[in-house]
Protein backbone atom coordinates (compact mmCIF):
# COMPACT_ATOMS: atom_id res chain seq x y z
CA UNK A 1 0.00 0.00 0.00
CA UNK A 2 1.37 3.40 -0.98
CA UNK A 3 0.75 6.16 1.56
CA UNK A 4 1.98 9.71 2.07
CA UNK A 5 1.40 9.63 5.83
CA UNK A 6 4.56 10.61 7.68
CA UNK A 7 3.27 10.59 11.25
CA UNK A 8 0.56 10.36 13.86
CA UNK A 9 -0.21 11.65 17.33
CA UNK A 10 -2.03 10.55 20.45
CA UNK A 11 -2.45 10.65 24.21
CA UNK A 12 -1.81 7.83 26.67
CA UNK A 13 -2.60 7.58 30.38
CA UNK A 14 0.40 6.27 32.34
CA UNK A 15 0.55 4.88 35.87
CA UNK A 16 3.47 5.61 38.18
CA UNK A 17 6.80 5.29 36.32
CA UNK A 18 5.85 2.05 34.59
CA UNK A 19 6.67 1.46 30.93
CA UNK A 20 3.65 1.20 28.61
CA UNK A 21 3.64 -0.24 25.08
CA UNK A 22 2.13 1.90 22.30
CA UNK A 23 1.29 0.22 18.99
CA UNK A 24 1.34 2.78 16.19
CA UNK A 25 -1.21 3.04 13.41
CA UNK A 26 1.51 3.41 10.78
CA UNK A 27 4.69 1.50 9.96
CA UNK A 28 7.97 3.44 10.11
CA UNK A 29 11.45 2.81 8.75
CA UNK A 30 13.08 5.11 11.32
CA UNK A 31 10.57 6.08 13.99
CA UNK A 32 11.00 9.37 15.84
CA UNK A 33 8.92 10.06 18.97
CA UNK A 34 8.58 13.24 21.03
CA UNK A 35 6.32 13.50 24.05
CA UNK A 36 5.42 15.65 27.04
CA UNK A 37 3.20 15.10 30.11
CA UNK A 38 0.08 17.02 31.04
CA UNK A 39 0.06 18.13 34.68
CA UNK A 40 -0.31 21.18 36.91
CA UNK A 41 3.13 21.86 38.41
CA UNK A 42 3.09 22.81 42.10
CA UNK A 43 6.26 24.87 41.73
CA UNK A 44 8.64 22.48 43.43
CA UNK A 45 8.04 18.76 43.81
CA UNK A 46 5.61 17.17 41.35
CA UNK A 47 7.51 17.59 38.06
CA UNK A 48 7.78 14.71 35.64
CA UNK A 49 9.38 13.92 32.29
CA UNK A 50 8.36 11.61 29.45
CA UNK A 51 10.85 9.04 28.16
CA UNK A 52 10.75 6.54 25.29
CA UNK A 53 12.55 3.27 24.57
CA UNK A 54 12.41 0.19 22.32
CA UNK A 55 11.14 1.88 19.18
CA UNK A 56 10.35 -0.59 16.39
CA UNK A 57 8.68 -0.17 13.00
CA UNK A 58 5.24 -0.34 14.61
CA UNK A 59 5.56 0.34 18.35
CA UNK A 60 7.42 2.03 21.18
CA UNK A 61 7.41 2.06 24.97
CA UNK A 62 6.85 5.21 27.03
CA UNK A 63 6.85 6.23 30.68
CA UNK A 64 7.12 9.26 32.94
CA UNK A 65 9.53 9.68 35.84
CA UNK A 66 11.02 12.41 38.00
CA UNK A 67 14.43 13.21 39.45
CA UNK A 68 13.76 10.95 42.47
CA UNK A 69 13.52 7.97 40.12
CA UNK A 70 10.36 6.83 41.86
CA UNK A 71 7.47 8.87 40.51
CA UNK A 72 3.98 7.68 41.48
CA UNK A 73 0.61 8.78 40.19
CA UNK A 74 -1.38 8.92 36.97
CA UNK A 75 -0.27 11.13 34.06
CA UNK A 76 -1.67 11.80 30.61
CA UNK A 77 1.15 12.11 28.06
CA UNK A 78 0.78 13.62 24.59
CA UNK A 79 3.05 12.29 21.85
CA UNK A 80 3.89 12.78 18.18
CA UNK A 81 5.36 9.99 16.03
CA UNK A 82 7.02 10.78 12.72
CA UNK A 83 9.18 9.15 10.08
CA UNK A 84 12.71 10.56 10.21
CA UNK A 85 13.26 13.11 7.46
CA UNK A 86 12.88 16.69 6.30
CA UNK A 87 9.22 17.24 5.47
CA UNK A 88 6.76 19.83 4.23
CA UNK A 89 3.30 19.22 5.65
CA UNK A 90 0.63 18.52 3.05
CA UNK A 91 -1.63 21.44 2.10
CA UNK A 92 0.82 23.67 3.93
CA UNK A 93 4.18 25.36 3.46
CA UNK A 94 5.23 24.36 6.98
CA UNK A 95 8.50 22.46 7.32
CA UNK A 96 9.48 19.97 10.02
CA UNK A 97 12.71 18.02 10.53
CA UNK A 98 12.48 14.75 12.48
CA UNK A 99 15.59 12.86 13.50
CA UNK A 100 17.64 11.04 16.11
CA UNK A 101 20.78 12.34 17.79
CA UNK A 102 22.57 9.11 18.68
CA UNK A 103 24.68 8.42 21.77
CA UNK A 104 24.41 11.90 23.26
CA UNK A 105 26.94 12.01 26.09
CA UNK A 106 26.93 15.64 27.28
CA UNK A 107 25.05 15.83 30.59
CA UNK A 108 23.79 19.10 32.01
CA UNK A 109 23.49 19.26 35.81
CA UNK A 110 22.31 21.81 38.38
CA UNK A 111 24.16 24.81 36.87
CA UNK A 112 24.00 24.37 33.11
CA UNK A 113 26.79 25.14 30.63
CA UNK A 114 26.73 25.24 26.84
CA UNK A 115 28.85 24.20 23.89
CA UNK A 116 29.55 20.50 24.46
CA UNK A 117 26.28 19.06 23.19
CA UNK A 118 25.60 17.06 20.04
CA UNK A 119 25.22 19.36 17.02
CA UNK A 120 22.13 19.01 14.83
CA UNK A 121 22.46 21.00 11.59
CA UNK A 122 19.41 22.18 9.67
CA UNK A 123 20.18 21.95 5.96
CA UNK A 124 19.03 24.23 4.52
CA UNK A 125 18.49 26.74 7.31
CA UNK A 126 14.97 27.50 8.45
CA UNK A 127 13.66 30.89 7.38
CA UNK A 128 13.63 32.02 11.00
CA UNK A 129 14.09 30.67 14.53
CA UNK A 130 12.24 27.30 14.66
CA UNK A 131 10.38 25.40 17.38
CA UNK A 132 12.33 22.42 18.87
CA UNK A 133 10.98 19.35 20.66
CA UNK A 134 13.16 16.58 22.11
CA UNK A 135 12.74 13.35 24.10
CA UNK A 136 15.20 10.74 25.39
CA UNK A 137 14.49 7.60 23.35
CA UNK A 138 16.71 4.87 24.85
CA UNK A 139 17.34 3.37 28.29
CA UNK A 140 21.05 2.61 28.34
CA UNK A 141 21.01 3.97 31.90
CA UNK A 142 17.77 3.63 33.88
CA UNK A 143 18.38 6.65 36.12
CA UNK A 144 16.21 9.69 35.44
CA UNK A 145 17.27 12.05 32.70
CA UNK A 146 15.64 14.67 30.49
CA UNK A 147 16.78 16.84 27.56
CA UNK A 148 18.11 20.36 26.96
CA UNK A 149 18.53 22.31 23.71
CA UNK A 150 20.26 25.60 22.92
CA UNK A 151 22.30 27.38 20.23
CA UNK A 152 25.60 25.89 21.43
CA UNK A 153 26.89 29.25 22.68
CA UNK A 154 24.92 29.97 25.86
CA UNK A 155 22.31 27.96 27.77
CA UNK A 156 19.82 30.82 27.56
CA UNK A 157 20.10 31.28 23.78
CA UNK A 158 17.17 29.80 21.91
CA UNK A 159 17.65 27.54 18.91
CA UNK A 160 18.46 29.63 15.80
CA UNK A 161 17.64 29.00 12.14
CA UNK A 162 20.76 26.98 11.25
CA UNK A 163 21.46 24.42 13.96
CA UNK A 164 21.02 23.41 17.57
CA UNK A 165 22.86 21.46 20.22
CA UNK A 166 21.11 18.74 22.25
CA UNK A 167 22.12 17.46 25.66
CA UNK A 168 21.00 15.09 28.36
CA UNK A 169 19.79 17.08 31.36
CA UNK A 170 19.54 16.14 35.03
CA UNK A 171 18.25 19.45 36.41
CA UNK A 172 18.59 19.38 40.21
CA UNK A 173 21.18 16.60 40.20
CA UNK A 174 24.80 17.45 41.01
CA UNK A 175 26.27 14.34 39.35
CA UNK A 176 26.90 14.36 35.59
CA UNK A 177 27.29 10.58 35.48
CA UNK A 178 24.87 9.06 32.98
CA UNK A 179 25.42 6.66 30.12
CA UNK A 180 24.95 8.08 26.60
CA UNK A 181 21.40 8.01 25.27
CA UNK A 182 19.68 8.69 21.95
CA UNK A 183 17.55 11.81 21.76
CA UNK A 184 14.66 12.02 19.31
CA UNK A 185 13.89 15.50 18.03
CA UNK A 186 11.41 17.33 15.85
CA UNK A 187 12.09 20.89 14.77
CA UNK A 188 9.15 22.80 13.33
CA UNK A 189 8.96 25.95 11.32
CA UNK A 190 6.78 28.47 13.13
CA UNK A 191 3.33 27.70 11.76
CA UNK A 192 -0.39 28.27 12.13
CA UNK A 193 -1.81 25.95 9.49
CA UNK A 194 -4.27 23.23 8.64
CA UNK A 195 -3.01 20.03 7.01
CA UNK A 196 -5.50 17.38 5.88
CA UNK A 197 -8.18 19.06 8.02
CA UNK A 198 -5.95 18.90 11.11
CA UNK A 199 -5.14 22.23 12.74
CA UNK A 200 -1.41 22.54 13.49
CA UNK A 201 0.27 25.32 15.43
CA UNK A 202 4.00 25.50 16.18
CA UNK A 203 5.36 28.48 18.10
CA UNK A 204 7.68 29.61 20.87
CA UNK A 205 6.26 31.26 23.96
CA UNK A 206 7.52 34.58 25.26
CA UNK A 207 10.56 34.33 27.55
CA UNK A 208 8.44 34.56 30.70
CA UNK A 209 7.90 30.94 31.73
CA UNK A 210 9.12 30.10 35.24
CA UNK A 211 8.46 27.34 37.78
CA UNK A 212 5.00 28.82 38.26
CA UNK A 213 2.04 27.84 36.10
CA UNK A 214 1.96 30.03 33.00
CA UNK A 215 -0.98 30.67 30.68
CA UNK A 216 -0.01 30.72 27.01
CA UNK A 217 -2.39 31.89 24.31
CA UNK A 218 -2.35 30.22 20.90
CA UNK A 219 -1.43 32.40 17.90
CA UNK A 220 -5.04 31.94 16.78
CA UNK A 221 -7.82 29.97 18.44
CA UNK A 222 -8.40 26.31 17.62
CA UNK A 223 -11.90 25.47 16.41
CA UNK A 224 -12.04 22.91 19.25
CA UNK A 225 -9.74 21.74 22.04
CA UNK A 226 -6.48 20.46 20.48
CA UNK A 227 -5.99 16.70 20.64
CA UNK A 228 -2.33 16.95 21.70
CA UNK A 229 -0.08 19.69 23.01
CA UNK A 230 3.62 18.78 23.08
CA UNK A 231 6.01 21.27 24.71
CA UNK A 232 9.72 21.61 25.46
CA UNK A 233 12.01 24.26 26.93
CA UNK A 234 13.78 26.23 24.21
CA UNK A 235 17.06 26.98 26.09
CA UNK A 236 17.23 27.56 29.86
CA UNK A 237 17.61 30.81 31.74
CA UNK A 238 17.51 29.18 35.16
CA UNK A 239 19.05 25.78 34.51
CA UNK A 240 16.72 24.05 36.96
PDB file of C-alpha atoms in Angstrom:
ATOM      1  CA  UNK A   1       0.000   0.000   0.000  1.00  0.00           C
ATOM      2  CA  UNK A   2       1.371   3.396  -0.985  1.00  0.00           C
ATOM      3  CA  UNK A   3       0.746   6.161   1.562  1.00  0.00           C
ATOM      4  CA  UNK A   4       1.981   9.706   2.067  1.00  0.00           C
ATOM      5  CA  UNK A   5       1.396   9.634   5.828  1.00  0.00           C
ATOM      6  CA  UNK A   6       4.557  10.614   7.677  1.00  0.00           C
ATOM      7  CA  UNK A   7       3.272  10.594  11.248  1.00  0.00           C
ATOM      8  CA  UNK A   8       0.564  10.359  13.861  1.00  0.00           C
ATOM      9  CA  UNK A   9      -0.213  11.649  17.326  1.00  0.00           C
ATOM     10  CA  UNK A  10      -2.035  10.548  20.449  1.00  0.00           C
ATOM     11  CA  UNK A  11      -2.449  10.647  24.210  1.00  0.00           C
ATOM     12  CA  UNK A  12      -1.806   7.828  26.668  1.00  0.00           C
ATOM     13  CA  UNK A  13      -2.600   7.580  30.384  1.00  0.00           C
ATOM     14  CA  UNK A  14       0.401   6.270  32.336  1.00  0.00           C
ATOM     15  CA  UNK A  15       0.549   4.884  35.870  1.00  0.00           C
ATOM     16  CA  UNK A  16       3.473   5.610  38.185  1.00  0.00           C
ATOM     17  CA  UNK A  17       6.797   5.294  36.321  1.00  0.00           C
ATOM     18  CA  UNK A  18       5.849   2.053  34.587  1.00  0.00           C
ATOM     19  CA  UNK A  19       6.670   1.457  30.929  1.00  0.00           C
ATOM     20  CA  UNK A  20       3.647   1.202  28.605  1.00  0.00           C
ATOM     21  CA  UNK A  21       3.643  -0.235  25.077  1.00  0.00           C
ATOM     22  CA  UNK A  22       2.135   1.899  22.300  1.00  0.00           C
ATOM     23  CA  UNK A  23       1.290   0.221  18.993  1.00  0.00           C
ATOM     24  CA  UNK A  24       1.338   2.778  16.193  1.00  0.00           C
ATOM     25  CA  UNK A  25      -1.209   3.037  13.406  1.00  0.00           C
ATOM     26  CA  UNK A  26       1.509   3.407  10.780  1.00  0.00           C
ATOM     27  CA  UNK A  27       4.693   1.501   9.961  1.00  0.00           C
ATOM     28  CA  UNK A  28       7.968   3.441  10.111  1.00  0.00           C
ATOM     29  CA  UNK A  29      11.450   2.812   8.747  1.00  0.00           C
ATOM     30  CA  UNK A  30      13.077   5.114  11.322  1.00  0.00           C
ATOM     31  CA  UNK A  31      10.574   6.080  13.989  1.00  0.00           C
ATOM     32  CA  UNK A  32      11.000   9.375  15.840  1.00  0.00           C
ATOM     33  CA  UNK A  33       8.922  10.060  18.965  1.00  0.00           C
ATOM     34  CA  UNK A  34       8.583  13.241  21.032  1.00  0.00           C
ATOM     35  CA  UNK A  35       6.318  13.502  24.051  1.00  0.00           C
ATOM     36  CA  UNK A  36       5.420  15.650  27.038  1.00  0.00           C
ATOM     37  CA  UNK A  37       3.202  15.105  30.109  1.00  0.00           C
ATOM     38  CA  UNK A  38       0.075  17.018  31.039  1.00  0.00           C
ATOM     39  CA  UNK A  39       0.064  18.130  34.682  1.00  0.00           C
ATOM     40  CA  UNK A  40      -0.309  21.180  36.915  1.00  0.00           C
ATOM     41  CA  UNK A  41       3.127  21.856  38.414  1.00  0.00           C
ATOM     42  CA  UNK A  42       3.094  22.809  42.098  1.00  0.00           C
ATOM     43  CA  UNK A  43       6.258  24.866  41.734  1.00  0.00           C
ATOM     44  CA  UNK A  44       8.640  22.477  43.433  1.00  0.00           C
ATOM     45  CA  UNK A  45       8.044  18.760  43.815  1.00  0.00           C
ATOM     46  CA  UNK A  46       5.609  17.171  41.346  1.00  0.00           C
ATOM     47  CA  UNK A  47       7.506  17.593  38.065  1.00  0.00           C
ATOM     48  CA  UNK A  48       7.778  14.707  35.637  1.00  0.00           C
ATOM     49  CA  UNK A  49       9.385  13.922  32.294  1.00  0.00           C
ATOM     50  CA  UNK A  50       8.363  11.611  29.453  1.00  0.00           C
ATOM     51  CA  UNK A  51      10.854   9.038  28.164  1.00  0.00           C
ATOM     52  CA  UNK A  52      10.752   6.542  25.290  1.00  0.00           C
ATOM     53  CA  UNK A  53      12.552   3.271  24.566  1.00  0.00           C
ATOM     54  CA  UNK A  54      12.412   0.194  22.323  1.00  0.00           C
ATOM     55  CA  UNK A  55      11.141   1.883  19.176  1.00  0.00           C
ATOM     56  CA  UNK A  56      10.351  -0.595  16.393  1.00  0.00           C
ATOM     57  CA  UNK A  57       8.685  -0.172  12.998  1.00  0.00           C
ATOM     58  CA  UNK A  58       5.236  -0.336  14.606  1.00  0.00           C
ATOM     59  CA  UNK A  59       5.557   0.345  18.346  1.00  0.00           C
ATOM     60  CA  UNK A  60       7.415   2.033  21.184  1.00  0.00           C
ATOM     61  CA  UNK A  61       7.406   2.061  24.973  1.00  0.00           C
ATOM     62  CA  UNK A  62       6.847   5.209  27.025  1.00  0.00           C
ATOM     63  CA  UNK A  63       6.849   6.232  30.685  1.00  0.00           C
ATOM     64  CA  UNK A  64       7.122   9.260  32.944  1.00  0.00           C
ATOM     65  CA  UNK A  65       9.532   9.680  35.837  1.00  0.00           C
ATOM     66  CA  UNK A  66      11.020  12.410  38.002  1.00  0.00           C
ATOM     67  CA  UNK A  67      14.427  13.211  39.451  1.00  0.00           C
ATOM     68  CA  UNK A  68      13.759  10.955  42.469  1.00  0.00           C
ATOM     69  CA  UNK A  69      13.524   7.967  40.116  1.00  0.00           C
ATOM     70  CA  UNK A  70      10.360   6.833  41.858  1.00  0.00           C
ATOM     71  CA  UNK A  71       7.471   8.872  40.508  1.00  0.00           C
ATOM     72  CA  UNK A  72       3.977   7.685  41.479  1.00  0.00           C
ATOM     73  CA  UNK A  73       0.611   8.777  40.193  1.00  0.00           C
ATOM     74  CA  UNK A  74      -1.376   8.917  36.971  1.00  0.00           C
ATOM     75  CA  UNK A  75      -0.274  11.127  34.062  1.00  0.00           C
ATOM     76  CA  UNK A  76      -1.671  11.797  30.613  1.00  0.00           C
ATOM     77  CA  UNK A  77       1.151  12.109  28.064  1.00  0.00           C
ATOM     78  CA  UNK A  78       0.782  13.623  24.591  1.00  0.00           C
ATOM     79  CA  UNK A  79       3.047  12.294  21.851  1.00  0.00           C
ATOM     80  CA  UNK A  80       3.889  12.782  18.183  1.00  0.00           C
ATOM     81  CA  UNK A  81       5.356   9.994  16.026  1.00  0.00           C
ATOM     82  CA  UNK A  82       7.020  10.780  12.716  1.00  0.00           C
ATOM     83  CA  UNK A  83       9.185   9.148  10.080  1.00  0.00           C
ATOM     84  CA  UNK A  84      12.714  10.559  10.205  1.00  0.00           C
ATOM     85  CA  UNK A  85      13.264  13.111   7.463  1.00  0.00           C
ATOM     86  CA  UNK A  86      12.875  16.694   6.300  1.00  0.00           C
ATOM     87  CA  UNK A  87       9.221  17.236   5.469  1.00  0.00           C
ATOM     88  CA  UNK A  88       6.764  19.835   4.235  1.00  0.00           C
ATOM     89  CA  UNK A  89       3.298  19.216   5.653  1.00  0.00           C
ATOM     90  CA  UNK A  90       0.626  18.518   3.050  1.00  0.00           C
ATOM     91  CA  UNK A  91      -1.627  21.439   2.097  1.00  0.00           C
ATOM     92  CA  UNK A  92       0.821  23.671   3.927  1.00  0.00           C
ATOM     93  CA  UNK A  93       4.177  25.362   3.459  1.00  0.00           C
ATOM     94  CA  UNK A  94       5.227  24.363   6.983  1.00  0.00           C
ATOM     95  CA  UNK A  95       8.501  22.458   7.322  1.00  0.00           C
ATOM     96  CA  UNK A  96       9.482  19.968  10.022  1.00  0.00           C
ATOM     97  CA  UNK A  97      12.713  18.021  10.527  1.00  0.00           C
ATOM     98  CA  UNK A  98      12.476  14.749  12.483  1.00  0.00           C
ATOM     99  CA  UNK A  99      15.591  12.863  13.497  1.00  0.00           C
ATOM    100  CA  UNK A 100      17.638  11.039  16.105  1.00  0.00           C
ATOM    101  CA  UNK A 101      20.784  12.337  17.794  1.00  0.00           C
ATOM    102  CA  UNK A 102      22.567   9.109  18.683  1.00  0.00           C
ATOM    103  CA  UNK A 103      24.677   8.416  21.767  1.00  0.00           C
ATOM    104  CA  UNK A 104      24.412  11.899  23.257  1.00  0.00           C
ATOM    105  CA  UNK A 105      26.943  12.011  26.087  1.00  0.00           C
ATOM    106  CA  UNK A 106      26.934  15.635  27.277  1.00  0.00           C
ATOM    107  CA  UNK A 107      25.050  15.828  30.589  1.00  0.00           C
ATOM    108  CA  UNK A 108      23.786  19.102  32.013  1.00  0.00           C
ATOM    109  CA  UNK A 109      23.488  19.260  35.806  1.00  0.00           C
ATOM    110  CA  UNK A 110      22.311  21.805  38.377  1.00  0.00           C
ATOM    111  CA  UNK A 111      24.162  24.806  36.871  1.00  0.00           C
ATOM    112  CA  UNK A 112      24.001  24.368  33.109  1.00  0.00           C
ATOM    113  CA  UNK A 113      26.792  25.141  30.629  1.00  0.00           C
ATOM    114  CA  UNK A 114      26.729  25.238  26.842  1.00  0.00           C
ATOM    115  CA  UNK A 115      28.848  24.200  23.893  1.00  0.00           C
ATOM    116  CA  UNK A 116      29.552  20.497  24.457  1.00  0.00           C
ATOM    117  CA  UNK A 117      26.279  19.061  23.189  1.00  0.00           C
ATOM    118  CA  UNK A 118      25.604  17.064  20.040  1.00  0.00           C
ATOM    119  CA  UNK A 119      25.217  19.356  17.024  1.00  0.00           C
ATOM    120  CA  UNK A 120      22.131  19.012  14.833  1.00  0.00           C
ATOM    121  CA  UNK A 121      22.463  20.999  11.593  1.00  0.00           C
ATOM    122  CA  UNK A 122      19.410  22.180   9.675  1.00  0.00           C
ATOM    123  CA  UNK A 123      20.182  21.946   5.957  1.00  0.00           C
ATOM    124  CA  UNK A 124      19.034  24.228   4.515  1.00  0.00           C
ATOM    125  CA  UNK A 125      18.489  26.740   7.314  1.00  0.00           C
ATOM    126  CA  UNK A 126      14.969  27.503   8.452  1.00  0.00           C
ATOM    127  CA  UNK A 127      13.659  30.886   7.375  1.00  0.00           C
ATOM    128  CA  UNK A 128      13.631  32.015  11.002  1.00  0.00           C
ATOM    129  CA  UNK A 129      14.091  30.668  14.527  1.00  0.00           C
ATOM    130  CA  UNK A 130      12.243  27.300  14.664  1.00  0.00           C
ATOM    131  CA  UNK A 131      10.380  25.395  17.381  1.00  0.00           C
ATOM    132  CA  UNK A 132      12.334  22.421  18.865  1.00  0.00           C
ATOM    133  CA  UNK A 133      10.980  19.352  20.660  1.00  0.00           C
ATOM    134  CA  UNK A 134      13.157  16.575  22.112  1.00  0.00           C
ATOM    135  CA  UNK A 135      12.738  13.346  24.099  1.00  0.00           C
ATOM    136  CA  UNK A 136      15.200  10.736  25.386  1.00  0.00           C
ATOM    137  CA  UNK A 137      14.490   7.597  23.354  1.00  0.00           C
ATOM    138  CA  UNK A 138      16.709   4.872  24.851  1.00  0.00           C
ATOM    139  CA  UNK A 139      17.342   3.374  28.286  1.00  0.00           C
ATOM    140  CA  UNK A 140      21.053   2.610  28.343  1.00  0.00           C
ATOM    141  CA  UNK A 141      21.010   3.967  31.896  1.00  0.00           C
ATOM    142  CA  UNK A 142      17.765   3.634  33.880  1.00  0.00           C
ATOM    143  CA  UNK A 143      18.379   6.648  36.125  1.00  0.00           C
ATOM    144  CA  UNK A 144      16.205   9.691  35.444  1.00  0.00           C
ATOM    145  CA  UNK A 145      17.273  12.052  32.697  1.00  0.00           C
ATOM    146  CA  UNK A 146      15.642  14.673  30.493  1.00  0.00           C
ATOM    147  CA  UNK A 147      16.784  16.841  27.561  1.00  0.00           C
ATOM    148  CA  UNK A 148      18.107  20.361  26.956  1.00  0.00           C
ATOM    149  CA  UNK A 149      18.530  22.307  23.706  1.00  0.00           C
ATOM    150  CA  UNK A 150      20.263  25.603  22.920  1.00  0.00           C
ATOM    151  CA  UNK A 151      22.299  27.376  20.234  1.00  0.00           C
ATOM    152  CA  UNK A 152      25.600  25.894  21.428  1.00  0.00           C
ATOM    153  CA  UNK A 153      26.888  29.252  22.684  1.00  0.00           C
ATOM    154  CA  UNK A 154      24.918  29.973  25.862  1.00  0.00           C
ATOM    155  CA  UNK A 155      22.313  27.957  27.771  1.00  0.00           C
ATOM    156  CA  UNK A 156      19.820  30.819  27.556  1.00  0.00           C
ATOM    157  CA  UNK A 157      20.104  31.284  23.782  1.00  0.00           C
ATOM    158  CA  UNK A 158      17.166  29.804  21.913  1.00  0.00           C
ATOM    159  CA  UNK A 159      17.653  27.536  18.911  1.00  0.00           C
ATOM    160  CA  UNK A 160      18.456  29.629  15.799  1.00  0.00           C
ATOM    161  CA  UNK A 161      17.642  29.002  12.137  1.00  0.00           C
ATOM    162  CA  UNK A 162      20.759  26.981  11.246  1.00  0.00           C
ATOM    163  CA  UNK A 163      21.460  24.419  13.962  1.00  0.00           C
ATOM    164  CA  UNK A 164      21.016  23.408  17.573  1.00  0.00           C
ATOM    165  CA  UNK A 165      22.855  21.457  20.221  1.00  0.00           C
ATOM    166  CA  UNK A 166      21.114  18.742  22.246  1.00  0.00           C
ATOM    167  CA  UNK A 167      22.115  17.463  25.664  1.00  0.00           C
ATOM    168  CA  UNK A 168      21.005  15.086  28.360  1.00  0.00           C
ATOM    169  CA  UNK A 169      19.786  17.085  31.357  1.00  0.00           C
ATOM    170  CA  UNK A 170      19.543  16.136  35.027  1.00  0.00           C
ATOM    171  CA  UNK A 171      18.247  19.452  36.406  1.00  0.00           C
ATOM    172  CA  UNK A 172      18.590  19.379  40.210  1.00  0.00           C
ATOM    173  CA  UNK A 173      21.181  16.604  40.196  1.00  0.00           C
ATOM    174  CA  UNK A 174      24.802  17.448  41.007  1.00  0.00           C
ATOM    175  CA  UNK A 175      26.275  14.338  39.350  1.00  0.00           C
ATOM    176  CA  UNK A 176      26.899  14.355  35.594  1.00  0.00           C
ATOM    177  CA  UNK A 177      27.293  10.578  35.482  1.00  0.00           C
ATOM    178  CA  UNK A 178      24.869   9.059  32.977  1.00  0.00           C
ATOM    179  CA  UNK A 179      25.423   6.655  30.119  1.00  0.00           C
ATOM    180  CA  UNK A 180      24.948   8.079  26.598  1.00  0.00           C
ATOM    181  CA  UNK A 181      21.401   8.014  25.266  1.00  0.00           C
ATOM    182  CA  UNK A 182      19.681   8.685  21.954  1.00  0.00           C
ATOM    183  CA  UNK A 183      17.546  11.811  21.761  1.00  0.00           C
ATOM    184  CA  UNK A 184      14.656  12.016  19.307  1.00  0.00           C
ATOM    185  CA  UNK A 185      13.885  15.502  18.033  1.00  0.00           C
ATOM    186  CA  UNK A 186      11.408  17.333  15.849  1.00  0.00           C
ATOM    187  CA  UNK A 187      12.093  20.895  14.774  1.00  0.00           C
ATOM    188  CA  UNK A 188       9.153  22.801  13.334  1.00  0.00           C
ATOM    189  CA  UNK A 189       8.958  25.949  11.318  1.00  0.00           C
ATOM    190  CA  UNK A 190       6.779  28.467  13.135  1.00  0.00           C
ATOM    191  CA  UNK A 191       3.331  27.700  11.755  1.00  0.00           C
ATOM    192  CA  UNK A 192      -0.386  28.273  12.135  1.00  0.00           C
ATOM    193  CA  UNK A 193      -1.814  25.950   9.491  1.00  0.00           C
ATOM    194  CA  UNK A 194      -4.274  23.225   8.636  1.00  0.00           C
ATOM    195  CA  UNK A 195      -3.011  20.025   7.009  1.00  0.00           C
ATOM    196  CA  UNK A 196      -5.499  17.381   5.883  1.00  0.00           C
ATOM    197  CA  UNK A 197      -8.179  19.062   8.020  1.00  0.00           C
ATOM    198  CA  UNK A 198      -5.945  18.897  11.114  1.00  0.00           C
ATOM    199  CA  UNK A 199      -5.141  22.233  12.738  1.00  0.00           C
ATOM    200  CA  UNK A 200      -1.410  22.544  13.495  1.00  0.00           C
ATOM    201  CA  UNK A 201       0.270  25.322  15.425  1.00  0.00           C
ATOM    202  CA  UNK A 202       4.004  25.502  16.182  1.00  0.00           C
ATOM    203  CA  UNK A 203       5.357  28.478  18.099  1.00  0.00           C
ATOM    204  CA  UNK A 204       7.681  29.612  20.866  1.00  0.00           C
ATOM    205  CA  UNK A 205       6.263  31.261  23.957  1.00  0.00           C
ATOM    206  CA  UNK A 206       7.524  34.580  25.257  1.00  0.00           C
ATOM    207  CA  UNK A 207      10.557  34.331  27.548  1.00  0.00           C
ATOM    208  CA  UNK A 208       8.440  34.561  30.698  1.00  0.00           C
ATOM    209  CA  UNK A 209       7.895  30.941  31.732  1.00  0.00           C
ATOM    210  CA  UNK A 210       9.115  30.099  35.243  1.00  0.00           C
ATOM    211  CA  UNK A 211       8.464  27.335  37.780  1.00  0.00           C
ATOM    212  CA  UNK A 212       4.995  28.818  38.263  1.00  0.00           C
ATOM    213  CA  UNK A 213       2.036  27.838  36.095  1.00  0.00           C
ATOM    214  CA  UNK A 214       1.958  30.027  32.996  1.00  0.00           C
ATOM    215  CA  UNK A 215      -0.981  30.666  30.682  1.00  0.00           C
ATOM    216  CA  UNK A 216      -0.006  30.720  27.005  1.00  0.00           C
ATOM    217  CA  UNK A 217      -2.395  31.886  24.308  1.00  0.00           C
ATOM    218  CA  UNK A 218      -2.350  30.221  20.898  1.00  0.00           C
ATOM    219  CA  UNK A 219      -1.434  32.401  17.904  1.00  0.00           C
ATOM    220  CA  UNK A 220      -5.037  31.942  16.778  1.00  0.00           C
ATOM    221  CA  UNK A 221      -7.816  29.972  18.436  1.00  0.00           C
ATOM    222  CA  UNK A 222      -8.404  26.306  17.623  1.00  0.00           C
ATOM    223  CA  UNK A 223     -11.899  25.474  16.407  1.00  0.00           C
ATOM    224  CA  UNK A 224     -12.044  22.913  19.254  1.00  0.00           C
ATOM    225  CA  UNK A 225      -9.743  21.738  22.037  1.00  0.00           C
ATOM    226  CA  UNK A 226      -6.480  20.461  20.476  1.00  0.00           C
ATOM    227  CA  UNK A 227      -5.989  16.702  20.644  1.00  0.00           C
ATOM    228  CA  UNK A 228      -2.334  16.952  21.697  1.00  0.00           C
ATOM    229  CA  UNK A 229      -0.078  19.690  23.008  1.00  0.00           C
ATOM    230  CA  UNK A 230       3.622  18.783  23.082  1.00  0.00           C
ATOM    231  CA  UNK A 231       6.006  21.272  24.713  1.00  0.00           C
ATOM    232  CA  UNK A 232       9.723  21.612  25.462  1.00  0.00           C
ATOM    233  CA  UNK A 233      12.008  24.260  26.933  1.00  0.00           C
ATOM    234  CA  UNK A 234      13.783  26.226  24.214  1.00  0.00           C
ATOM    235  CA  UNK A 235      17.058  26.985  26.089  1.00  0.00           C
ATOM    236  CA  UNK A 236      17.233  27.558  29.864  1.00  0.00           C
ATOM    237  CA  UNK A 237      17.613  30.814  31.738  1.00  0.00           C
ATOM    238  CA  UNK A 238      17.505  29.182  35.157  1.00  0.00           C
ATOM    239  CA  UNK A 239      19.050  25.777  34.513  1.00  0.00           C
ATOM    240  CA  UNK A 240      16.724  24.049  36.961  1.00  0.00           C
TER     241      UNK A 240
END
